[in-house]
Each structure stands twice: as C-alpha cells, then as structure tokens.
C-alpha cells in the first residue's frame, strides 16, 4: 500500500494529465453524438412485428402522417380558412416524400344523383373555395355537420377547427434526417401561412414526435454530458 501511495504521489501530475487528456478526447466525440427517435429503435433487427409492418407498407403504402390543425372562431367553412387550406394543400403536396394531402376540400363526397338515384356521384367536397358562394358553403356546412365521416373527424362538431392530413411516401419516415427535414419544411410552410392569415397552426404525428424526441435528446446530451465530465 505504501508503495502504491508513493507511486501516486510521485506521478500525480502525470496521472492527472493523462486522466484529463482522456476526458477531453472522449469529450470531443460528444459533438458527433446522434439520436434516433424512430419507433424502430425499440425493436430488434429481426423483429417479426417490424417485418410484418414493412410488408404492410410495401403493399398498401406508408401510414406515417403529419396532422396540421388550426381554428377559426368564425368557422372553418368560410372563404378565408378554406382559401388557407387550399394554399396549404398546394404547397404541402409539392414537398418531396409527401404522397397525399387530405382536407375538407378534397374529401371524397359520395351521394346519389337527384335526377337518378342509381347514379352515384363522387366529387371533392369543396371544389374551389374562391368561386364557391356563401350559400353553397352554408349548404356544405349543414352536410358536414351531419356526416359522421366529416364531423368530429375532419372538422370539429362546432365547425371551428379543422385538420389537414399530410401522408408520407412509403418508408420516407425511416431516415431520421428525411423525417426531420420534412417536418422542418412543413413547419416553414405553416409559418409563412401563419404570417399571412394570423392562424396558429399545430402539428402532430409520428414524424413530428420522432423529430422532437431526437432534438430533445441531442440537446440534453450536449448540455449534461459535458457537465458530467466537468464534475468528474
């Protein structure tokens, strides 16, 4: 024990320098840390569940979706909010890795022809919000509030809130960079629309949650790991 203590005392500065140097070398790697917030991290590479899910996506397409929600106190079935939805739909559809954008505008409304009940008509619920008259919008509002596929689903029961669904292409959400870039692009579009209309847009969905989780984890790693090294 005396020999060991003597050794430590004799070479304490050298040992301390080696320890600090090792800590600094390890600390450099902190800036290269990444975090994958995808649901796939909770499954093994050979997971049967993931294989079945991937097979499902290959056959039927991705179910990764980003939901955009906003409210208009005067009601969303009015010219201003509908024109905002029209712009959002057009801009969101132009994004890479977006396969479909669904809203109250392009909801496929199915009904029987007034002239011939055997004729089934399928059309966009509101074809053009710019040319649709207020009387037509009022008629559509009555239909929407009594349609279980629209009320409390695409629009709220009081018709003051609505949802725009942004569906991703197959496996677009697998890459954390792809998912994060897409969420950022969507947010940029929403920010510009918010400046134009004054609406407050909220987003949710798997890609949004994955991106937020990765950002929070990376931020915490950059803050708390260096602090840990300083304490050590």
mmCIF file of C-alpha atoms in Angstrom:
data_model
loop_
_atom_site.group_PDB
_atom_site.id
_atom_site.type_symbol
_atom_site.label_atom_id
_atom_site.label_comp_id
_atom_site.label_asym_id
_atom_site.label_seq_id
_atom_site.Cartn_x
_atom_site.Cartn_y
_atom_site.Cartn_z
ATOM 1 C CA UNK A 1 0.000 0.000 0.000
ATOM 2 C CA UNK A 2 2.839 2.386 0.858
ATOM 3 C CA UNK A 3 4.475 1.677 -2.496
ATOM 4 C CA UNK A 4 1.170 2.341 -4.270
ATOM 5 C CA UNK A 5 0.605 5.630 -2.413
ATOM 6 C CA UNK A 6 4.198 6.652 -3.050
ATOM 7 C CA UNK A 7 3.727 5.954 -6.762
ATOM 8 C CA UNK A 8 0.558 8.032 -6.879
ATOM 9 C CA UNK A 9 2.205 10.896 -5.043
ATOM 10 C CA UNK A 10 5.307 10.807 -7.223
ATOM 11 C CA UNK A 11 3.487 10.758 -10.548
ATOM 12 C CA UNK A 12 0.294 12.562 -9.552
ATOM 13 C CA UNK A 13 0.646 15.345 -12.106
ATOM 14 C CA UNK A 14 1.365 12.922 -14.916
ATOM 15 C CA UNK A 15 -1.605 10.753 -13.935
ATOM 16 C CA UNK A 16 -3.852 13.778 -13.599
ATOM 17 C CA UNK A 17 -2.779 14.994 -17.045
ATOM 18 C CA UNK A 18 -3.499 11.561 -18.548
ATOM 19 C CA UNK A 19 -6.955 11.453 -16.955
ATOM 20 C CA UNK A 20 -7.824 14.964 -18.092
ATOM 21 C CA UNK A 21 -6.477 14.245 -21.574
ATOM 22 C CA UNK A 22 -8.605 11.101 -21.836
ATOM 23 C CA UNK A 23 -11.677 13.004 -20.701
ATOM 24 C CA UNK A 24 -11.029 15.734 -23.281
ATOM 25 C CA UNK A 25 -10.564 13.180 -26.074
ATOM 26 C CA UNK A 26 -13.807 11.495 -25.126
ATOM 27 C CA UNK A 27 -15.496 14.862 -24.826
ATOM 28 C CA UNK A 28 -14.707 15.711 -28.451
ATOM 29 C CA UNK A 29 -16.906 12.811 -29.533
ATOM 30 C CA UNK A 30 -19.875 14.462 -27.838
ATOM 31 C CA UNK A 31 -20.277 16.787 -30.799
ATOM 32 C CA UNK A 32 -20.760 13.777 -33.054
ATOM 33 C CA UNK A 33 -23.440 12.127 -30.940
ATOM 34 C CA UNK A 34 -26.724 11.428 -32.711
ATOM 35 C CA UNK A 35 -30.036 10.096 -31.515
ATOM 36 C CA UNK A 36 -32.594 8.124 -33.465
ATOM 37 C CA UNK A 37 -36.089 8.900 -32.169
ATOM 38 C CA UNK A 38 -37.838 6.475 -34.514
ATOM 39 C CA UNK A 39 -40.126 3.773 -33.146
ATOM 40 C CA UNK A 40 -37.790 1.239 -34.807
ATOM 41 C CA UNK A 41 -35.177 1.619 -32.055
ATOM 42 C CA UNK A 42 -37.481 -0.306 -29.718
ATOM 43 C CA UNK A 43 -37.426 -3.417 -31.920
ATOM 44 C CA UNK A 44 -34.650 -5.827 -32.843
ATOM 45 C CA UNK A 45 -33.395 -6.082 -36.427
ATOM 46 C CA UNK A 46 -35.105 -9.448 -36.815
ATOM 47 C CA UNK A 47 -38.359 -8.347 -35.187
ATOM 48 C CA UNK A 48 -41.347 -10.214 -36.632
ATOM 49 C CA UNK A 49 -43.567 -7.214 -35.883
ATOM 50 C CA UNK A 50 -41.361 -4.876 -37.909
ATOM 51 C CA UNK A 51 -41.146 -7.325 -40.800
ATOM 52 C CA UNK A 52 -44.936 -7.592 -40.936
ATOM 53 C CA UNK A 53 -45.277 -3.827 -40.721
ATOM 54 C CA UNK A 54 -42.740 -3.299 -43.527
ATOM 55 C CA UNK A 55 -44.594 -5.845 -45.655
ATOM 56 C CA UNK A 56 -47.828 -3.946 -44.976
ATOM 57 C CA UNK A 57 -46.209 -0.645 -46.061
ATOM 58 C CA UNK A 58 -44.800 -2.267 -49.191
ATOM 59 C CA UNK A 59 -48.275 -3.449 -50.155
ATOM 60 C CA UNK A 60 -50.554 -0.624 -49.044
ATOM 61 C CA UNK A 61 -48.181 2.331 -48.648
ATOM 62 C CA UNK A 62 -46.933 4.211 -45.616
ATOM 63 C CA UNK A 63 -49.199 5.184 -42.734
ATOM 64 C CA UNK A 64 -46.729 7.810 -41.494
ATOM 65 C CA UNK A 65 -48.745 11.014 -41.304
ATOM 66 C CA UNK A 66 -48.305 14.584 -40.121
ATOM 67 C CA UNK A 67 -51.512 16.265 -38.952
ATOM 68 C CA UNK A 68 -51.979 20.031 -39.176
ATOM 69 C CA UNK A 69 -54.757 21.574 -37.094
ATOM 70 C CA UNK A 70 -55.973 25.147 -36.773
ATOM 71 C CA UNK A 71 -59.019 27.055 -35.535
ATOM 72 C CA UNK A 72 -61.063 29.933 -36.895
ATOM 73 C CA UNK A 73 -63.582 31.360 -34.376
ATOM 74 C CA UNK A 74 -65.951 32.300 -37.199
ATOM 75 C CA UNK A 75 -65.953 28.741 -38.559
ATOM 76 C CA UNK A 76 -63.649 26.910 -40.951
ATOM 77 C CA UNK A 77 -66.289 26.594 -43.687
ATOM 78 C CA UNK A 78 -65.806 30.211 -44.689
ATOM 79 C CA UNK A 79 -63.771 31.754 -47.539
ATOM 80 C CA UNK A 80 -60.697 32.799 -45.510
ATOM 81 C CA UNK A 81 -59.932 29.458 -43.794
ATOM 82 C CA UNK A 82 -60.858 27.460 -46.905
ATOM 83 C CA UNK A 83 -58.515 29.526 -49.074
ATOM 84 C CA UNK A 84 -55.806 28.989 -46.454
ATOM 85 C CA UNK A 85 -56.402 25.218 -46.635
ATOM 86 C CA UNK A 86 -56.227 25.438 -50.444
ATOM 87 C CA UNK A 87 -52.814 27.146 -50.304
ATOM 88 C CA UNK A 88 -51.546 24.719 -47.677
ATOM 89 C CA UNK A 89 -52.677 21.733 -49.718
ATOM 90 C CA UNK A 90 -50.925 23.014 -52.820
ATOM 91 C CA UNK A 91 -47.687 23.856 -51.005
ATOM 92 C CA UNK A 92 -47.577 20.659 -48.953
ATOM 93 C CA UNK A 93 -48.231 18.467 -51.986
ATOM 94 C CA UNK A 94 -45.127 19.930 -53.645
ATOM 95 C CA UNK A 95 -42.829 18.613 -50.901
ATOM 96 C CA UNK A 96 -40.583 15.638 -51.566
ATOM 97 C CA UNK A 97 -41.676 12.454 -49.722
ATOM 98 C CA UNK A 98 -45.293 13.626 -49.437
ATOM 99 C CA UNK A 99 -47.684 11.307 -51.253
ATOM 100 C CA UNK A 100 -51.040 12.848 -50.388
ATOM 101 C CA UNK A 101 -52.584 15.824 -48.611
ATOM 102 C CA UNK A 102 -56.184 15.397 -47.435
ATOM 103 C CA UNK A 103 -58.530 18.061 -46.104
ATOM 104 C CA UNK A 104 -62.148 19.161 -46.074
ATOM 105 C CA UNK A 105 -61.632 20.482 -49.621
ATOM 106 C CA UNK A 106 -60.717 17.215 -51.327
ATOM 107 C CA UNK A 107 -62.721 14.909 -49.083
ATOM 108 C CA UNK A 108 -64.427 12.489 -51.480
ATOM 109 C CA UNK A 109 -68.123 13.262 -51.025
ATOM 110 C CA UNK A 110 -70.379 10.461 -52.290
ATOM 111 C CA UNK A 111 -74.076 10.947 -52.952
ATOM 112 C CA UNK A 112 -76.884 9.838 -55.246
ATOM 113 C CA UNK A 113 -77.864 11.989 -58.199
ATOM 114 C CA UNK A 114 -81.074 13.970 -57.735
ATOM 115 C CA UNK A 115 -82.141 13.041 -61.256
ATOM 116 C CA UNK A 116 -81.382 9.340 -60.997
ATOM 117 C CA UNK A 117 -80.845 7.638 -57.639
ATOM 118 C CA UNK A 118 -78.971 4.839 -59.401
ATOM 119 C CA UNK A 119 -76.239 7.297 -60.388
ATOM 120 C CA UNK A 120 -73.587 7.624 -57.690
ATOM 121 C CA UNK A 121 -71.605 10.856 -57.769
ATOM 122 C CA UNK A 122 -68.155 11.187 -56.214
ATOM 123 C CA UNK A 123 -66.597 14.641 -56.048
ATOM 124 C CA UNK A 124 -64.429 16.892 -53.932
ATOM 125 C CA UNK A 125 -66.458 18.262 -51.040
ATOM 126 C CA UNK A 126 -65.497 21.829 -51.994
ATOM 127 C CA UNK A 127 -64.021 22.069 -55.469
ATOM 128 C CA UNK A 128 -62.842 25.679 -55.429
ATOM 129 C CA UNK A 129 -63.068 27.835 -52.288
ATOM 130 C CA UNK A 130 -62.593 31.001 -54.341
ATOM 131 C CA UNK A 131 -65.605 30.514 -56.608
ATOM 132 C CA UNK A 132 -67.904 28.749 -54.116
ATOM 133 C CA UNK A 133 -70.718 31.043 -52.981
ATOM 134 C CA UNK A 134 -71.672 31.690 -49.356
ATOM 135 C CA UNK A 135 -74.988 29.887 -49.886
ATOM 136 C CA UNK A 136 -73.132 26.845 -51.201
ATOM 137 C CA UNK A 137 -70.768 26.959 -48.215
ATOM 138 C CA UNK A 138 -73.729 27.092 -45.842
ATOM 139 C CA UNK A 139 -75.217 24.061 -47.556
ATOM 140 C CA UNK A 140 -71.893 22.230 -47.283
ATOM 141 C CA UNK A 141 -71.698 23.163 -43.602
ATOM 142 C CA UNK A 142 -75.061 21.507 -42.921
ATOM 143 C CA UNK A 143 -73.948 18.392 -44.781
ATOM 144 C CA UNK A 144 -70.583 18.275 -42.998
ATOM 145 C CA UNK A 145 -72.024 18.562 -39.507
ATOM 146 C CA UNK A 146 -74.378 15.648 -40.189
ATOM 147 C CA UNK A 147 -71.818 13.420 -41.879
ATOM 148 C CA UNK A 148 -70.060 11.121 -39.348
ATOM 149 C CA UNK A 149 -67.050 10.865 -41.696
ATOM 150 C CA UNK A 150 -66.528 14.640 -41.500
ATOM 151 C CA UNK A 151 -67.952 15.922 -38.215
ATOM 152 C CA UNK A 152 -65.586 15.431 -35.285
ATOM 153 C CA UNK A 153 -63.052 13.936 -37.692
ATOM 154 C CA UNK A 154 -62.036 16.389 -40.420
ATOM 155 C CA UNK A 155 -63.764 19.306 -38.717
ATOM 156 C CA UNK A 156 -64.857 19.757 -35.113
ATOM 157 C CA UNK A 157 -68.500 19.463 -34.090
ATOM 158 C CA UNK A 158 -68.758 23.244 -33.827
ATOM 159 C CA UNK A 159 -67.108 23.621 -37.265
ATOM 160 C CA UNK A 160 -64.467 25.965 -35.826
ATOM 161 C CA UNK A 161 -61.444 23.677 -36.104
ATOM 162 C CA UNK A 162 -60.193 21.536 -38.945
ATOM 163 C CA UNK A 163 -57.434 19.113 -39.806
ATOM 164 C CA UNK A 164 -55.137 18.737 -42.811
ATOM 165 C CA UNK A 165 -53.526 15.313 -43.146
ATOM 166 C CA UNK A 166 -50.089 15.016 -44.792
ATOM 167 C CA UNK A 167 -49.294 11.425 -45.736
ATOM 168 C CA UNK A 168 -45.666 10.429 -46.345
ATOM 169 C CA UNK A 169 -44.408 8.200 -49.118
ATOM 170 C CA UNK A 170 -43.512 4.612 -48.204
ATOM 171 C CA UNK A 171 -40.549 4.385 -45.799
ATOM 172 C CA UNK A 172 -39.936 8.155 -46.023
ATOM 173 C CA UNK A 173 -40.009 8.306 -42.247
ATOM 174 C CA UNK A 174 -37.345 5.638 -41.766
ATOM 175 C CA UNK A 175 -34.439 8.066 -42.058
ATOM 176 C CA UNK A 176 -34.231 10.476 -39.160
ATOM 177 C CA UNK A 177 -32.713 13.097 -41.473
ATOM 178 C CA UNK A 178 -35.503 12.677 -44.023
ATOM 179 C CA UNK A 179 -38.152 12.866 -41.328
ATOM 180 C CA UNK A 180 -36.564 15.895 -39.654
ATOM 181 C CA UNK A 181 -36.109 17.751 -42.962
ATOM 182 C CA UNK A 182 -39.703 17.062 -43.938
ATOM 183 C CA UNK A 183 -41.064 18.272 -40.586
ATOM 184 C CA UNK A 184 -38.962 21.437 -40.946
ATOM 185 C CA UNK A 185 -40.270 22.023 -44.478
ATOM 186 C CA UNK A 186 -43.843 21.597 -43.267
ATOM 187 C CA UNK A 187 -43.225 23.994 -40.390
ATOM 188 C CA UNK A 188 -41.716 26.571 -42.770
ATOM 189 C CA UNK A 189 -44.857 26.444 -44.928
ATOM 190 C CA UNK A 190 -47.067 26.791 -41.854
ATOM 191 C CA UNK A 191 -45.029 29.747 -40.563
ATOM 192 C CA UNK A 192 -45.497 31.603 -43.858
ATOM 193 C CA UNK A 193 -49.220 30.846 -43.863
ATOM 194 C CA UNK A 194 -49.482 31.981 -40.237
ATOM 195 C CA UNK A 195 -47.933 35.331 -41.168
ATOM 196 C CA UNK A 196 -50.436 35.694 -43.998
ATOM 197 C CA UNK A 197 -53.583 34.661 -42.118
ATOM 198 C CA UNK A 198 -52.808 35.074 -38.422
ATOM 199 C CA UNK A 199 -53.813 31.461 -37.733
ATOM 200 C CA UNK A 200 -51.981 29.408 -35.144
ATOM 201 C CA UNK A 201 -51.123 26.024 -36.626
ATOM 202 C CA UNK A 202 -50.403 22.912 -34.555
ATOM 203 C CA UNK A 203 -48.757 19.761 -35.882
ATOM 204 C CA UNK A 204 -48.614 16.205 -34.588
ATOM 205 C CA UNK A 205 -47.945 12.681 -35.798
ATOM 206 C CA UNK A 206 -45.214 10.061 -35.742
ATOM 207 C CA UNK A 207 -42.575 12.027 -37.722
ATOM 208 C CA UNK A 208 -43.170 15.108 -35.547
ATOM 209 C CA UNK A 209 -42.815 13.115 -32.317
ATOM 210 C CA UNK A 210 -39.697 11.309 -33.577
ATOM 211 C CA UNK A 211 -38.053 14.581 -34.594
ATOM 212 C CA UNK A 212 -38.913 16.314 -31.310
ATOM 213 C CA UNK A 213 -37.610 13.367 -29.278
ATOM 214 C CA UNK A 214 -34.334 13.339 -31.214
ATOM 215 C CA UNK A 215 -33.884 17.108 -30.790
ATOM 216 C CA UNK A 216 -34.555 16.980 -27.050
ATOM 217 C CA UNK A 217 -32.214 14.013 -26.536
ATOM 218 C CA UNK A 218 -29.423 15.636 -28.575
ATOM 219 C CA UNK A 219 -29.813 18.908 -26.692
ATOM 220 C CA UNK A 220 -29.705 17.177 -23.314
ATOM 221 C CA UNK A 221 -26.621 15.183 -24.360
ATOM 222 C CA UNK A 222 -24.798 18.353 -25.430
ATOM 223 C CA UNK A 223 -25.617 20.064 -22.123
ATOM 224 C CA UNK A 224 -25.450 17.389 -19.431
ATOM 225 C CA UNK A 225 -22.613 15.150 -20.649
ATOM 226 C CA UNK A 226 -20.037 17.999 -20.620
ATOM 227 C CA UNK A 227 -21.285 18.958 -17.171
ATOM 228 C CA UNK A 228 -20.741 15.342 -16.054
ATOM 229 C CA UNK A 229 -17.190 15.419 -17.337
ATOM 230 C CA UNK A 230 -16.527 18.697 -15.506
ATOM 231 C CA UNK A 231 -17.858 17.198 -12.266
ATOM 232 C CA UNK A 232 -15.653 14.119 -12.719
#
